[in-house]
CSV table of C-alpha atoms in Angstrom, one decimal:
chain,number,residue,atom,x,y,z
A,173,MET,CA,144.1,80.3,77.8
A,174,LYS,CA,142.4,81.7,80.8
A,175,LYS,CA,141.2,84.7,78.7
A,176,GLN,CA,139.7,82.4,76.2
A,177,ILE,CA,137.7,80.5,78.8
A,178,LEU,CA,136.4,83.7,80.3
A,179,ALA,CA,135.3,84.9,76.9
A,180,LEU,CA,133.4,81.7,76.3
A,181,ALA,CA,131.7,82.0,79.7
A,182,VAL,CA,130.6,85.6,79.0
A,183,GLY,CA,129.3,84.4,75.7
A,184,PHE,CA,127.3,81.7,77.3
A,185,MET,CA,125.8,84.1,79.8
A,186,SER,CA,124.7,86.4,76.9
A,187,VAL,CA,123.0,83.5,75.2
A,188,VAL,CA,121.2,82.5,78.4
A,189,THR,CA,120.1,86.1,79.0
A,190,PHE,CA,118.9,86.4,75.4
A,191,ALA,CA,116.9,83.2,75.8
A,192,GLN,CA,115.3,84.5,79.0
A,193,LYS,CA,114.3,87.8,77.4
A,194,LYS,CA,112.9,86.0,74.4
A,195,GLU,CA,110.7,83.6,76.4
A,196,LEU,CA,109.5,86.4,78.7
A,197,ARG,CA,108.6,88.5,75.7
A,198,ALA,CA,106.8,85.5,74.1
A,199,ALA,CA,104.9,85.0,77.4
A,200,GLU,CA,103.9,88.7,77.5
A,201,LYS,CA,102.7,88.6,73.9
A,202,ALA,CA,100.6,85.5,74.5
A,203,LEU,CA,99.2,87.0,77.7
A,204,SER,CA,98.0,90.1,75.7
A,205,LYS,CA,96.0,87.7,73.5
A,206,SER,CA,94.7,85.8,76.6
A,207,ASP,CA,96.5,82.7,75.3
A,208,TYR,CA,97.4,81.4,78.8
A,209,LYS,CA,98.5,78.0,77.6
A,210,THR,CA,101.3,79.4,75.4
A,211,ALA,CA,102.2,82.1,78.0
A,212,MET,CA,102.6,79.4,80.6
A,213,ALA,CA,104.7,77.2,78.3
A,214,SER,CA,107.1,80.1,77.8
A,215,LEU,CA,107.3,80.8,81.5
A,216,GLU,CA,107.9,77.1,82.3
A,217,SER,CA,110.9,77.1,79.9
A,218,VAL,CA,112.7,79.7,82.0
A,219,LYS,CA,111.5,78.6,85.4
A,220,GLY,CA,114.7,76.6,85.9
A,221,MET,CA,116.8,79.6,85.3
A,222,LEU,CA,115.3,81.7,88.1
A,223,ALA,CA,118.3,81.3,90.5
A,224,ASP,CA,120.6,83.0,88.0
A,225,MET,CA,118.2,85.4,86.4
A,226,GLU,CA,118.8,89.2,86.5
A,227,GLU,CA,116.7,91.2,88.9
A,228,LYS,CA,114.6,92.9,86.3
A,229,TYR,CA,113.8,89.7,84.5
A,230,LYS,CA,113.1,87.9,87.7
A,231,SER,CA,110.5,90.6,88.7
A,232,GLN,CA,109.0,90.3,85.2
A,233,TYR,CA,108.7,86.6,85.5
A,234,TYR,CA,106.8,86.8,88.8
A,235,PHE,CA,104.6,89.5,87.4
A,236,LEU,CA,103.7,87.6,84.2
A,237,ASN,CA,103.3,84.3,86.1
A,238,ALA,CA,100.8,85.9,88.5
A,239,GLN,CA,98.7,87.3,85.6
A,240,VAL,CA,98.7,83.9,83.7
A,241,LEU,CA,97.6,82.0,86.8
A,242,SER,CA,94.9,84.6,87.4
A,243,GLY,CA,93.8,84.3,83.8
A,244,LYS,CA,93.6,80.5,84.2
A,245,ASN,CA,91.5,81.0,87.3
A,246,ASP,CA,94.1,79.5,89.6
A,247,LEU,CA,93.4,82.2,92.1
A,248,GLN,CA,95.5,80.7,94.9
A,249,GLY,CA,98.5,80.3,92.7
A,250,ALA,CA,98.0,83.8,91.3
A,251,ALA,CA,97.9,85.3,94.8
A,252,GLU,CA,101.0,83.4,95.8
A,253,ALA,CA,102.8,84.6,92.7
A,254,PHE,CA,101.8,88.2,93.3
A,255,ASN,CA,103.1,88.0,96.9
A,256,GLN,CA,106.4,86.4,95.5
A,257,LEU,CA,106.7,89.5,93.4
A,258,PHE,CA,106.1,91.9,96.3
A,259,ASP,CA,108.5,90.1,98.6
A,260,TYR,CA,111.2,90.0,95.9
A,261,GLU,CA,110.9,93.6,95.0
A,262,LYS,CA,110.9,94.6,98.6
A,263,GLN,CA,114.0,92.6,99.1
A,264,THR,CA,115.8,94.2,96.1
A,265,GLY,CA,114.5,97.6,96.9
A,266,LYS,CA,113.4,98.2,93.2
A,267,LYS,CA,109.6,98.2,92.7
A,268,ARG,CA,109.4,97.6,89.0
A,269,TYR,CA,106.0,96.0,88.8
A,270,SER,CA,104.6,96.1,92.4
A,271,LYS,CA,102.5,99.3,91.9
A,272,GLU,CA,100.9,97.8,88.8
A,273,ALA,CA,100.4,94.4,90.4
A,274,GLU,CA,98.6,95.7,93.7
A,275,PRO,CA,95.2,96.3,92.1
A,276,MET,CA,95.5,93.0,90.2
A,277,LEU,CA,96.0,91.2,93.5
A,278,MET,CA,92.9,93.1,95.0
A,279,SER,CA,90.9,91.8,92.0
A,280,VAL,CA,92.1,88.2,92.7
A,281,ILE,CA,91.1,88.6,96.4
A,282,GLN,CA,87.6,89.9,95.3
A,283,LYS,CA,87.2,86.9,93.0
A,284,VAL,CA,88.2,84.5,95.8
A,285,SER,CA,85.8,86.1,98.3
A,286,GLN,CA,82.9,86.2,95.8
A,287,ARG,CA,83.5,82.5,94.9
A,288,ALA,CA,83.4,81.7,98.6
A,289,ILE,CA,80.1,83.5,99.1
A,290,ASN,CA,78.6,81.8,96.1
A,291,LEU,CA,79.8,78.4,97.3
A,292,TYR,CA,78.3,79.1,100.7
A,293,ASN,CA,75.0,80.7,99.7
A,294,ASN,CA,74.1,79.1,96.4
A,295,ASP,CA,75.8,75.8,96.2
A,296,LYS,CA,75.8,75.0,99.9
A,297,ASP,CA,79.3,73.6,99.3
A,298,PHE,CA,80.6,74.5,102.8
A,299,LYS,CA,83.8,72.5,102.5
A,300,ASN,CA,85.1,74.5,99.5
A,301,ALA,CA,83.6,77.7,100.8
A,302,ALA,CA,85.7,77.3,104.0
A,303,LYS,CA,88.8,76.9,101.9
A,304,ASP,CA,88.1,80.0,99.9
A,305,PHE,CA,87.1,82.1,102.9
A,306,TYR,CA,90.3,81.1,104.6
A,307,LEU,CA,92.3,81.9,101.4
A,308,THR,CA,90.7,85.3,101.3
A,309,TYR,CA,91.8,85.9,104.9
A,310,LYS,CA,95.4,84.7,104.2
A,311,LEU,CA,95.5,87.1,101.2
A,312,SER,CA,94.1,90.0,103.2
A,313,PRO,CA,94.9,89.3,106.9
A,314,LYS,CA,93.2,92.5,108.0
A,315,ASP,CA,89.8,91.1,106.9
A,316,THR,CA,89.4,88.7,109.9
A,317,SER,CA,85.7,88.3,109.2
A,318,PHE,CA,86.7,85.9,106.4
A,319,LEU,CA,88.5,83.7,109.0
A,320,TYR,CA,85.2,83.7,111.0
A,321,ASN,CA,83.3,82.7,107.9
A,322,ALA,CA,85.8,80.0,107.2
A,323,ALA,CA,85.4,78.6,110.7
A,324,VAL,CA,81.6,78.5,110.4
A,325,SER,CA,81.7,77.0,106.9
A,326,ALA,CA,84.1,74.3,108.0
A,327,SER,CA,81.9,73.4,111.0
A,328,LEU,CA,78.8,73.1,108.6
A,329,ALA,CA,80.9,70.8,106.4
A,330,LYS,CA,81.6,68.7,109.5
A,331,GLU,CA,85.3,69.5,109.1
A,332,TYR,CA,85.5,69.9,112.9
A,333,ASP,CA,89.3,69.8,113.3
A,334,THR,CA,89.7,72.5,110.7
A,335,SER,CA,86.9,74.6,112.2
A,336,LEU,CA,88.4,74.3,115.7
A,337,GLU,CA,91.8,75.5,114.3
A,338,TYR,CA,90.2,78.6,112.8
A,339,TYR,CA,88.2,79.4,115.9
A,340,LYS,CA,91.3,79.2,118.0
A,341,GLU,CA,93.1,81.4,115.6
A,342,LEU,CA,90.3,83.9,116.0
A,343,GLN,CA,90.7,83.8,119.8
A,344,LYS,CA,94.4,84.5,119.5
A,345,LEU,CA,93.6,87.5,117.4
A,346,GLY,CA,91.1,88.8,119.9
A,347,TYR,CA,88.4,88.8,117.2
A,348,THR,CA,85.1,90.3,118.3
A,349,GLY,CA,83.3,90.8,115.0
A,350,ILE,CA,81.8,94.1,116.2
A,351,THR,CA,81.0,96.4,113.3
A,352,THR,CA,79.2,99.6,112.9
A,353,GLU,CA,75.9,99.6,110.9
A,354,TYR,CA,74.5,102.8,109.4
A,355,TYR,CA,70.8,103.3,109.6
A,356,ALA,CA,68.3,106.0,108.6
A,357,THR,CA,64.5,106.3,108.4
A,358,ASN,CA,62.9,106.2,104.9
A,359,LYS,CA,60.7,109.3,104.8
A,360,GLU,CA,58.1,107.6,102.5
A,361,THR,CA,57.6,104.4,104.4
A,362,GLY,CA,58.7,105.4,107.9
A,363,VAL,CA,60.9,102.2,108.0
A,364,VAL,CA,64.3,102.3,109.6
A,365,GLU,CA,66.8,100.8,107.0
A,366,ASN,CA,70.4,99.7,107.1
A,367,LEU,CA,72.0,101.7,104.3
A,368,GLY,CA,75.3,99.7,104.2
A,369,SER,CA,78.0,102.3,104.5
A,370,LYS,CA,78.4,105.7,106.2
A,371,ASP,CA,79.0,107.4,102.8
A,372,GLN,CA,75.9,105.8,101.3
A,373,ARG,CA,73.8,106.7,104.4
A,374,ASP,CA,75.1,110.3,104.3
A,375,PHE,CA,74.3,110.6,100.6
A,376,MET,CA,70.7,109.3,101.1
A,377,ILE,CA,70.2,111.8,103.9
A,378,LYS,CA,71.4,114.7,101.7
A,379,SER,CA,69.1,113.5,98.9
A,380,GLY,CA,66.2,114.2,101.2
A,381,GLN,CA,64.8,110.6,100.9
A,382,TYR,CA,65.9,109.6,104.4
A,383,MET,CA,66.1,111.2,107.9
A,384,LYS,CA,67.2,110.5,111.5
A,385,PRO,CA,70.7,109.0,110.9
A,386,GLU,CA,71.7,106.5,113.5
A,387,ASP,CA,74.8,104.3,114.1
A,388,LYS,CA,74.5,100.9,115.7
A,389,SER,CA,77.2,98.5,116.8
A,390,THR,CA,76.7,94.8,116.2
A,391,GLU,CA,77.0,92.3,119.1
A,392,SER,CA,80.4,90.7,119.8
A,393,LYS,CA,80.9,87.2,118.3
A,394,GLN,CA,83.3,86.2,121.1
A,395,GLY,CA,80.5,84.3,122.9
A,396,ASP,CA,79.5,82.5,119.8
A,397,ILE,CA,83.1,81.5,119.1
A,398,ILE,CA,83.4,80.0,122.6
A,399,LYS,CA,80.0,78.3,122.2
A,400,ASN,CA,81.0,76.8,118.9
A,401,ILE,CA,84.3,75.5,120.2
A,402,GLY,CA,82.3,73.9,123.0
A,403,TYR,CA,79.9,72.3,120.5
A,404,ILE,CA,82.7,70.9,118.4
A,405,TYR,CA,84.3,69.3,121.5
A,406,ILE,CA,80.9,67.8,122.3
A,407,SER,CA,80.5,66.4,118.8
A,408,GLN,CA,84.0,64.9,119.2
A,409,GLY,CA,83.0,63.3,122.5
A,410,LYS,CA,85.4,65.7,124.4
A,411,THR,CA,83.0,66.8,127.1
A,412,GLN,CA,85.6,68.0,129.6
A,413,GLU,CA,87.4,70.1,127.0
A,414,ALA,CA,84.0,71.7,126.1
A,415,ILE,CA,83.4,72.7,129.7
A,416,SER,CA,87.0,73.9,130.2
A,417,ALA,CA,86.8,76.1,127.0
A,418,ILE,CA,83.8,78.0,128.2
A,419,THR,CA,84.8,78.1,131.9
A,420,GLU,CA,88.2,79.6,130.9
A,421,ALA,CA,86.4,82.3,128.8
A,422,ARG,CA,84.2,83.2,131.7
A,423,LYS,CA,87.1,83.8,134.0
A,424,THR,CA,88.0,86.8,131.8
A,425,ASN,CA,84.4,88.1,131.6
A,426,PRO,CA,82.4,86.5,134.4
A,427,LYS,CA,79.5,89.0,133.9
A,428,ASP,CA,79.3,88.7,130.2
A,429,LEU,CA,75.6,87.8,129.5
A,430,ASN,CA,76.3,86.2,126.1
A,431,LEU,CA,79.0,83.9,127.6
A,432,ILE,CA,76.6,82.9,130.4
A,433,LEU,CA,73.8,82.1,127.9
A,434,ASN,CA,76.2,80.1,125.7
A,435,GLU,CA,77.5,78.1,128.6
A,436,ALA,CA,73.8,77.4,129.5
A,437,GLN,CA,73.2,76.2,125.9
A,438,LEU,CA,76.2,73.9,126.3
A,439,TYR,CA,74.7,72.3,129.4
A,440,ILE,CA,71.5,71.7,127.4
A,441,LYS,CA,73.6,69.8,124.9
A,442,LEU,CA,75.1,67.8,127.8
A,443,GLU,CA,71.6,67.3,129.3
A,444,LYS,CA,72.6,68.9,132.6
A,445,MET,CA,69.4,70.8,133.2
A,446,ASP,CA,70.3,71.7,136.8
A,447,LYS,CA,73.4,73.6,135.6
A,448,PHE,CA,71.3,75.2,132.9
A,449,ALA,CA,68.8,76.5,135.4
A,450,GLN,CA,71.5,77.7,137.7
A,451,LEU,CA,73.1,79.7,134.8
A,452,MET,CA,69.7,81.1,133.8
A,453,GLU,CA,69.2,82.4,137.3
A,454,GLU,CA,72.6,84.0,137.1
A,455,ALA,CA,71.7,85.6,133.8
A,456,ILE,CA,68.4,87.0,135.2
A,457,GLU,CA,70.4,88.8,138.0
A,458,LEU,CA,72.3,90.5,135.2
A,459,ASP,CA,69.4,91.2,133.0
A,460,PRO,CA,66.2,91.1,135.1
A,461,ASN,CA,64.0,92.6,132.3
A,462,ASN,CA,64.8,90.0,129.7
A,463,PRO,CA,61.6,87.9,128.9
A,464,THR,CA,63.5,85.2,127.1
A,465,LEU,CA,65.4,84.3,130.2
A,466,PHE,CA,62.2,83.8,132.2
A,467,PHE,CA,60.7,81.8,129.3
A,468,ASN,CA,63.7,79.5,129.3
A,469,LEU,CA,63.4,78.9,133.0
A,470,GLY,CA,59.8,78.1,132.5
A,471,VAL,CA,60.7,75.4,130.0
A,472,VAL,CA,63.3,73.9,132.3
A,473,ASN,CA,60.9,73.7,135.2
A,474,GLN,CA,58.1,72.4,133.0
A,475,ASN,CA,60.4,69.6,131.8
A,476,GLU,CA,61.1,68.7,135.4
A,477,ASN,CA,57.4,68.6,136.2
A,478,LYS,CA,57.6,71.7,138.4
A,479,THR,CA,54.4,73.0,136.9
A,480,GLU,CA,53.6,75.9,139.2
A,481,GLU,CA,57.1,77.2,139.1
A,482,ALA,CA,57.0,77.0,135.3
A,483,ILE,CA,53.7,78.9,135.2
A,484,GLY,CA,55.2,81.6,137.4
A,485,TYR,CA,58.1,82.1,135.0
A,486,TYR,CA,55.9,82.1,131.9
A,487,LYS,CA,53.7,84.8,133.5
A,488,LYS,CA,56.8,86.9,134.3
A,489,ALA,CA,57.9,86.6,130.6
A,490,ILE,CA,54.5,87.8,129.5
A,491,GLU,CA,54.5,90.6,132.0
A,492,LEU,CA,57.8,91.8,130.4
A,493,LYS,CA,56.6,91.1,126.8
A,494,PRO,CA,52.8,91.2,126.5
A,495,ASP,CA,52.9,89.8,122.9
A,496,TYR,CA,55.1,86.8,123.7
A,497,GLY,CA,53.1,84.2,121.8
A,498,ASP,CA,55.2,81.2,122.8
A,499,ALA,CA,55.0,82.1,126.5
A,500,TYR,CA,51.2,82.2,126.3
A,501,MET,CA,51.1,78.8,124.5
A,502,ASN,CA,53.5,77.2,127.0
A,503,LEU,CA,51.6,78.6,129.9
A,504,ALA,CA,48.4,77.0,128.6
A,505,VAL,CA,50.2,73.7,128.1
A,506,ALA,CA,51.7,73.8,131.6
A,507,ILE,CA,48.2,74.4,133.1
A,508,LEU,CA,46.7,71.6,131.0
A,509,SER,CA,49.5,69.2,132.1
A,510,GLY,CA,47.4,68.7,135.3
A,511,GLU,CA,44.7,67.1,133.2
A,512,LYS,CA,46.4,63.6,133.1
A,513,ALA,CA,46.1,63.1,136.9
A,514,ILE,CA,42.4,64.1,136.7
A,515,VAL,CA,41.6,61.7,133.8
A,516,ASP,CA,43.4,58.9,135.6
A,517,GLU,CA,41.3,59.5,138.7
A,518,MET,CA,38.1,59.7,136.5
A,519,ASN,CA,38.9,56.3,135.0
A,520,LYS,CA,39.1,54.9,138.5
A,521,ASN,CA,35.7,56.2,139.4
A,522,LEU,CA,33.6,55.3,136.4
A,523,SER,CA,30.9,53.7,138.6
A,524,ASN,CA,31.0,56.4,141.2
A,525,PHE,CA,28.8,59.0,139.5
A,526,LYS,CA,29.1,61.7,142.1
A,527,LYS,CA,32.9,61.5,142.3
A,528,TYR,CA,33.1,61.3,138.5
A,529,GLU,CA,31.1,64.5,138.0
A,530,GLU,CA,33.2,66.3,140.6
A,531,LEU,CA,36.3,65.3,138.6
A,532,GLU,CA,34.7,66.2,135.3
A,533,GLU,CA,34.0,69.7,136.7
A,534,LYS,CA,37.5,69.9,137.9
A,535,GLN,CA,38.7,69.1,134.4
A,536,LYS,CA,36.5,71.8,132.9
A,537,ALA,CA,37.8,74.3,135.4
A,538,LEU,CA,41.3,73.5,134.2
A,539,TYR,CA,40.3,74.1,130.6
A,540,ARG,CA,38.7,77.4,131.6
A,541,ARG,CA,41.9,78.4,133.3
A,542,ALA,CA,44.0,77.6,130.3
A,543,LEU,CA,41.6,79.0,127.7
A,544,PRO,CA,42.5,82.8,127.9
A,545,TYR,CA,46.2,82.1,127.4
A,546,LEU,CA,45.6,79.7,124.5
A,547,GLU,CA,43.3,82.3,122.8
A,548,LYS,CA,45.9,84.9,123.2
A,549,ALA,CA,48.6,82.7,121.7
A,550,ASP,CA,46.3,82.0,118.8
A,551,GLU,CA,45.7,85.8,118.4
A,552,ILE,CA,49.4,86.6,118.4
A,553,LYS,CA,50.5,83.8,116.1
A,554,ARG,CA,47.9,81.4,114.7
A,555,SER,CA,49.1,77.8,114.0
A,556,GLU,CA,47.5,74.4,113.4
A,557,ASP,CA,48.4,73.6,117.0
A,558,THR,CA,46.7,76.6,118.5
A,559,VAL,CA,43.5,76.1,116.5
A,560,LYS,CA,43.4,72.4,117.2
A,561,SER,CA,43.8,72.9,120.9
A,562,LEU,CA,41.1,75.7,121.0
A,563,LEU,CA,38.7,73.5,119.1
A,564,ASN,CA,39.2,70.7,121.6
A,565,ILE,CA,38.5,73.0,124.5
A,566,TYR,CA,35.5,74.7,122.9
A,567,ASP,CA,33.9,71.3,122.2
A,568,ILE,CA,34.4,70.1,125.8
A,569,LEU,CA,33.1,73.3,127.2
A,570,LEU,CA,30.2,73.3,124.8
A,571,MET,CA,31.2,76.7,123.4
A,572,GLU,CA,29.5,75.8,120.1
A,573,ASP,CA,29.5,79.3,118.5
A,574,LYS,CA,33.3,79.7,118.8
A,575,ALA,CA,33.8,76.1,117.7
A,576,ASP,CA,31.7,76.5,114.6
A,577,LYS,CA,33.6,79.6,113.5
A,578,LEU,CA,37.0,77.9,114.0
A,579,ARG,CA,36.2,74.5,112.5
A,580,PRO,CA,36.3,75.5,108.8
A,581,ILE,CA,39.6,77.4,109.5
A,582,TYR,CA,41.1,74.2,110.9
A,583,LYS,CA,39.9,72.2,107.9
A,584,LYS,CA,41.4,74.7,105.5
A,585,MET,CA,44.7,74.6,107.4
A,586,ARG,CA,44.8,70.8,107.1
A,587,GLY,CA,44.0,71.0,103.4
A,588,GLN,CA,40.6,69.4,103.7
């Protein structure tokens, strides 16, 4: 009796194995015709038998399932299925399909990353771009730049909790984002160009079209990560957490200029201009030839009505960068800020002709002092504001020739 039961059991197992082979073969045939619906139906019919499936058929199931999901554009599902295959064959020690599957997984990863890039650049769908960037990173953990892209995208989608999670993961990984860029000079144009990769750059040098190869490292993104964490905390109303995040980062790198500048930006967000100014002074000690730092200090002092201090900082910025158009413009505006007090005094002395004339001359002297800086700002970067301001001063100072030349330009700029 026992022998009979055993024979029946063996017979049952043979039937089950046959059924598995049949459905897997049907799935394989449908897959070859890109009939993903039929292939998936065949795989679903044996899914419940996975626990008792022979090793070789189980590997085949994972391999076919990954391909079907990829064909149906379920990229996340396909990636998970490929990884199931790799894990299973690593566990069994028999790599029946892994070698063939590896380039297929790479193709899936490329599809996911390209979809993420399209969602970000073309569709401006930052929420789904963040998901695909993060999926790309999970599928290829060495490519940590995709995690950074996911954090940025999630922040733009206002998914702040998700963005914060990604940024903190980047911190744990010690991510810097520093990469090497490969430049060379185009012989025909004389322009220095980024040629993408070292191999491409070397090829273009050998072709004779380029010369003077040069490698450049990009700046670290660690400061930006800290800054963005701070901004997220501020948007969530967590001011103290924002300050703590950047303070903690600066303990590790107290002389890191980027961290100092990012902390300074944080205090602008918090409207603590005294702290901003203090940090800018600290930054100048580290980088005394940086014109932007002096320009920013000029802005801070100007906003606090410390006009002469602001003028001094703008002049220092110009000394370091003679074509600093914004510094010339702000310098002129700082000088002209003294006009209000003069005009107020003029209004009080409308009947006192002698005093009024003295004040009027004082006003004109102010215009003459600001004029060279305003003209330089217009020369470096003409805008409607620079032209309008110049016209106003030319008219007041009776500089008719200059005003007449500029007036049609101003009208054209305004579309008149």
